[in-house]
Short mmCIF file of C-alpha atoms in Angstrom, two decimals:
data_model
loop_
_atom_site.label_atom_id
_atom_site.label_comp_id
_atom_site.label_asym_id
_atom_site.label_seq_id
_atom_site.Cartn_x
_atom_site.Cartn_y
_atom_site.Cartn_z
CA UNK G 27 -7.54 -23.53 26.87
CA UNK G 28 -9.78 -21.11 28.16
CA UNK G 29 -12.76 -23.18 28.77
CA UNK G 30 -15.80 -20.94 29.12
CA UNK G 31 -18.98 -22.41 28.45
CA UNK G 32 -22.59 -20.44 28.54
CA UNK G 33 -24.30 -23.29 26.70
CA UNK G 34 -27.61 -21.86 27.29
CA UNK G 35 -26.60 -18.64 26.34
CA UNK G 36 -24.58 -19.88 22.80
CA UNK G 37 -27.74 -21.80 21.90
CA UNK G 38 -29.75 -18.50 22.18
CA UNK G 39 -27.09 -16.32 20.62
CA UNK G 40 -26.87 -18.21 17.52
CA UNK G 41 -30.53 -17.83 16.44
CA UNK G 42 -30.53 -14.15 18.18
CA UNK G 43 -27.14 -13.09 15.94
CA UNK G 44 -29.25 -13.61 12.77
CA UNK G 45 -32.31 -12.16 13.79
CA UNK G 46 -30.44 -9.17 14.87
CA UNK G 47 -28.03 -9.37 11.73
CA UNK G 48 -31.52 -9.07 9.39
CA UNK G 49 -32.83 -6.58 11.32
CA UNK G 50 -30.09 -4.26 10.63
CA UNK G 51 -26.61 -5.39 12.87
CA UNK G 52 -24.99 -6.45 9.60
CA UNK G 53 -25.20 -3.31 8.10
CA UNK G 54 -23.13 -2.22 11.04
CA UNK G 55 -20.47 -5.18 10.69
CA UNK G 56 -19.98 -3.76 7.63
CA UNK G 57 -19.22 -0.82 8.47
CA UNK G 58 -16.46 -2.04 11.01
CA UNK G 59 -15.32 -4.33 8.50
CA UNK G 60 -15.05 -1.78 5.64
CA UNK G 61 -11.22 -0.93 3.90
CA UNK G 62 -9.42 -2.84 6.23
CA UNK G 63 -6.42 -4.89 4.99
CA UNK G 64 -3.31 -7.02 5.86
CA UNK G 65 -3.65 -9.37 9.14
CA UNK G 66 -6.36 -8.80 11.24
CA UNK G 67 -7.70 -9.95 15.05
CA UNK G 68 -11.15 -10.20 16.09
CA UNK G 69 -11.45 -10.57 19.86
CA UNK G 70 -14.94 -12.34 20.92
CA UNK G 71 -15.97 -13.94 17.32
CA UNK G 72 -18.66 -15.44 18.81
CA UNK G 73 -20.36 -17.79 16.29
CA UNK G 74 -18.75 -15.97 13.33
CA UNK G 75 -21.32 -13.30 11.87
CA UNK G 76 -18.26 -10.76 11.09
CA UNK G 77 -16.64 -13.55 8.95
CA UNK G 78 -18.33 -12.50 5.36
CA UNK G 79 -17.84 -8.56 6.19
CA UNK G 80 -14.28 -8.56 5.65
CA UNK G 81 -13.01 -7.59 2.24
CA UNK G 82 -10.52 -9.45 0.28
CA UNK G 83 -7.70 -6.86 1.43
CA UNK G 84 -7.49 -8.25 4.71
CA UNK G 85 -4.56 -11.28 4.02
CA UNK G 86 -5.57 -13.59 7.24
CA UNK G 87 -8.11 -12.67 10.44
CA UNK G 88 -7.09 -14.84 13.46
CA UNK G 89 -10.67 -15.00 15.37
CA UNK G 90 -10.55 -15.44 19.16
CA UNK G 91 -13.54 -16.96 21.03
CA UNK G 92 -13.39 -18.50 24.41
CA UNK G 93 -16.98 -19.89 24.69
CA UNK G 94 -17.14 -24.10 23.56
CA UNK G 95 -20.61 -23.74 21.21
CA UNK G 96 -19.98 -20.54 19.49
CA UNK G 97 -16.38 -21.22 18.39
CA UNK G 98 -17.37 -24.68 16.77
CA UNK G 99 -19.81 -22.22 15.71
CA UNK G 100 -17.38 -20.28 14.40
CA UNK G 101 -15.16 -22.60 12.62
CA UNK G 102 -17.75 -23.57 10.92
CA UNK G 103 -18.84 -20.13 9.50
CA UNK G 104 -15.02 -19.85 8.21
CA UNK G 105 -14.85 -22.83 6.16
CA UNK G 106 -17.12 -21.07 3.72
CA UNK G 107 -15.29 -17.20 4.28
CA UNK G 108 -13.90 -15.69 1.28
CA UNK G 109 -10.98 -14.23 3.21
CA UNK G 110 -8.57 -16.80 5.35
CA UNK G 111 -10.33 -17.15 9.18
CA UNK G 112 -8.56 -18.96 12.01
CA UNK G 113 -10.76 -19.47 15.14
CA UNK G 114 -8.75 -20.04 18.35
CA UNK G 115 -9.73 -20.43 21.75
CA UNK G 116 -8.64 -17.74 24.10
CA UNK G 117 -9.00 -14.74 26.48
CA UNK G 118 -9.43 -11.46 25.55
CA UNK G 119 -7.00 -10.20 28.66
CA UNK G 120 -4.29 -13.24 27.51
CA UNK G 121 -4.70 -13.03 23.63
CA UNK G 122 -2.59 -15.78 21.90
CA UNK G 123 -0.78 -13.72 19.79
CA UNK G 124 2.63 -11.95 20.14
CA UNK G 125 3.72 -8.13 19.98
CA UNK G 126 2.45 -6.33 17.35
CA UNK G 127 1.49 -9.12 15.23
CA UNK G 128 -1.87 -7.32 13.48
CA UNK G 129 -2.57 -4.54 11.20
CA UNK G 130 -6.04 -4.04 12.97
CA UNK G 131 -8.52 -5.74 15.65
CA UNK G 132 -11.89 -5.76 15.75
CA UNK G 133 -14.19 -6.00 18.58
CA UNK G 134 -18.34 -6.67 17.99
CA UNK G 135 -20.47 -6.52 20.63
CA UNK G 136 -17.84 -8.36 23.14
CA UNK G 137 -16.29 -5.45 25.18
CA UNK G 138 -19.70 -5.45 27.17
CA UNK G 139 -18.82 -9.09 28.31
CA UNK G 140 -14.98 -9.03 29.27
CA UNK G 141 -14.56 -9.27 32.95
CA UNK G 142 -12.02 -6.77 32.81
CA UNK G 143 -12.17 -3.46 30.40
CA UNK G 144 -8.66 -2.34 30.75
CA UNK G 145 -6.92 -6.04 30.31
CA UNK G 146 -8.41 -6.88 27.50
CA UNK G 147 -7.68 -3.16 26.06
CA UNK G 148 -4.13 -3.73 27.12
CA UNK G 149 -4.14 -6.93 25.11
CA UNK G 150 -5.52 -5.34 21.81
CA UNK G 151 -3.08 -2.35 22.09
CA UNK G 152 0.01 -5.03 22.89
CA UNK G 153 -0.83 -7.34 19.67
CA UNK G 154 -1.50 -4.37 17.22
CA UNK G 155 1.54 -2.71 15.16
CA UNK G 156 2.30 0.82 15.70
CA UNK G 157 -0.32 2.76 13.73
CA UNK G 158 -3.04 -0.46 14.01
CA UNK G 159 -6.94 0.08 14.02
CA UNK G 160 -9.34 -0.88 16.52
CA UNK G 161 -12.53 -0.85 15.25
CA UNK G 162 -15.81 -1.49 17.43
CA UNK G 163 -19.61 -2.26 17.26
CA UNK G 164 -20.47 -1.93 20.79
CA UNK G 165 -23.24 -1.12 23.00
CA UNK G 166 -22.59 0.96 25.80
CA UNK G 167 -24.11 3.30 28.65
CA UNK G 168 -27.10 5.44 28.00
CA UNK G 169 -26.76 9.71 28.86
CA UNK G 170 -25.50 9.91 32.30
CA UNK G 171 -28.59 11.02 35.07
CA UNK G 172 -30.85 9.81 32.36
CA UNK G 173 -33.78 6.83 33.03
CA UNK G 174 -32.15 4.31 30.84
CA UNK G 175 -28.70 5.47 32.74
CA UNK G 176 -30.40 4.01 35.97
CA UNK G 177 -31.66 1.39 34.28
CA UNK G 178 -28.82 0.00 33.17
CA UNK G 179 -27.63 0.31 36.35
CA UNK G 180 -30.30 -1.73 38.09
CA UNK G 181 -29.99 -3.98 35.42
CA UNK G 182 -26.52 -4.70 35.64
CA UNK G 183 -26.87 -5.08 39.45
CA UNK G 184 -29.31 -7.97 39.15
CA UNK G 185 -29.79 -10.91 36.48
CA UNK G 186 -28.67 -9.20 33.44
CA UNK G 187 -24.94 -10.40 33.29
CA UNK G 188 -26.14 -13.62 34.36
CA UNK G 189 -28.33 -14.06 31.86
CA UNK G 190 -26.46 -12.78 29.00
CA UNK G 191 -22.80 -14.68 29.74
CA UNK G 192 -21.49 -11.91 31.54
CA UNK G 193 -23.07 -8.61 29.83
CA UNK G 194 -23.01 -5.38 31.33
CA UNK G 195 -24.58 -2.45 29.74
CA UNK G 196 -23.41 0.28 31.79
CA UNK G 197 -19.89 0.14 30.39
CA UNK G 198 -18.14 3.37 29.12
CA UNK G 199 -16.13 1.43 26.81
CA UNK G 200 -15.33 4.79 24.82
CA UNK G 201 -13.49 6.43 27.67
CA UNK G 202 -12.30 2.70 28.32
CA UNK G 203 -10.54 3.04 24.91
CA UNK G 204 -9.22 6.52 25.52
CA UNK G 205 -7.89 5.50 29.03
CA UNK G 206 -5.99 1.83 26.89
CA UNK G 207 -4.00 4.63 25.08
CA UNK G 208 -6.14 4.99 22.00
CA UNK G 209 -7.03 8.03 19.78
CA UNK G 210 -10.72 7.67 18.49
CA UNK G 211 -10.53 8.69 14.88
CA UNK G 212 -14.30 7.98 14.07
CA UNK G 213 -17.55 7.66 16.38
CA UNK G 214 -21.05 7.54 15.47
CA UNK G 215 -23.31 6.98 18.48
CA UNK G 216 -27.14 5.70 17.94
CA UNK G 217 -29.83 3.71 19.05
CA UNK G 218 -30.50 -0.07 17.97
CA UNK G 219 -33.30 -0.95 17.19
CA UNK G 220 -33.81 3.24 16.76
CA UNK G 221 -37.10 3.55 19.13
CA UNK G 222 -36.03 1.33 21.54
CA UNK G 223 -35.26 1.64 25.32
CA UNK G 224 -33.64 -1.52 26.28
CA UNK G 225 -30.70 -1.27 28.44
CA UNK G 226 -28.80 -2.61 25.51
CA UNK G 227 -30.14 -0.07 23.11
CA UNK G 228 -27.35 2.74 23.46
CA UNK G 229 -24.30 1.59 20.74
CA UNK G 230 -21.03 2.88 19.27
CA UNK G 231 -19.38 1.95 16.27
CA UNK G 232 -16.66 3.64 14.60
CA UNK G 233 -12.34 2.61 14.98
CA UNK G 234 -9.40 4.60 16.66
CA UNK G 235 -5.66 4.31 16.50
CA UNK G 236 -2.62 2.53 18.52
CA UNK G 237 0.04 5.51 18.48
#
């Protein structure tokens, strides 16, 4: 059992997820979601706001969320999924799964929260088949030298990881994925929301490819 709880932070989360899914996140989910098929992991489900994004291709999604509120959260979000969703408790650097179990993972807006980049990485690359996507709605650091750069920085220094169950914004979780063994095949980098300059503003989305 992993046993993380950020009850504070779930509670928040769950009414931020939906405001932020309205506002123009789901369009993004969908995006990550889009064409994929057979047996699929999603690493960080959080309170389950990929669920209805997956298309009827995909045979089973095994959903992984560590955090007490959100996974009940969770479960309950995939008793009503089109698709077959089973929400387990877990660690993104000790995923229960074995060897190249999954046709694809997917990662939303978690790889900013992982204590460690490269395990968890590891992890996806281990459970995915030869040939298996990773697709990813993340955000990520700003320009480098650039005012929001050395924002994030500050930021990340001080109460924002505490705040936000761990978050860090200043994360170059592209070059992350390169360094895990990955070859991006798609990236689209942008702002969300478009005129903002939060720390958390900077995202990716887009999938690359276990060789």
């Amino acid at each position: 059992m992993a046993a993380v709880s950020h009850p504070v932070f779930a509670r928040v989360y769950e009414r931020l997820s939906v405001a932020m899914d309205r506002a123009g996140t789901a369009e993004f989910r969908r995006d990550v979601a889009a064409g994929l098929s057979g047996r699929v992991i999603e690493i960080g489900a959080g309170n389950g706001r990929m669920f209805s994004h997956y298309p009827l291709g995909v045979t089973e999604v095994v959903a992984v969320e560590p955090e007490r509120r959100l996974r009940a959260a969770a479960q309950r979000a995939a008793s009503i999924t089109r698709v077959p969703v089973t929400v387990v408790d877990g660690l993104a650097e000790a995923l229960p799964a074995g060897d190249g179990e999954f046709d694809a993972a997917v990662v939303a807006l978690v790889l900013c929260t992982v204590p460690d980049q490269a395990s968890a990485l590891a992890e996806v690359s281990r459970v995915l088949r030869p040939g298996g996507q990773l697709r990813f709605f993340e955000h990520v650091a700003a320009e480098k030298h650039s005012r929001l750069h050395r924002a994030q920085r500050l930021v990340d220094a001080t109460l924002w990881p505490t705040l936000f169950a761990g978050c860090h914004t200043n994360r170059d979780t592209i070059a992350a994925i390169e360094a895990a063994g990955f070859t991006i095949e798609e990236l689209h980098r942008f702002r969300f929301p478009a005129t903002s300059n939060s720390p958390s503003s900077p995202c990716v989305h887009g999938q690359a490819i276990r060789p």
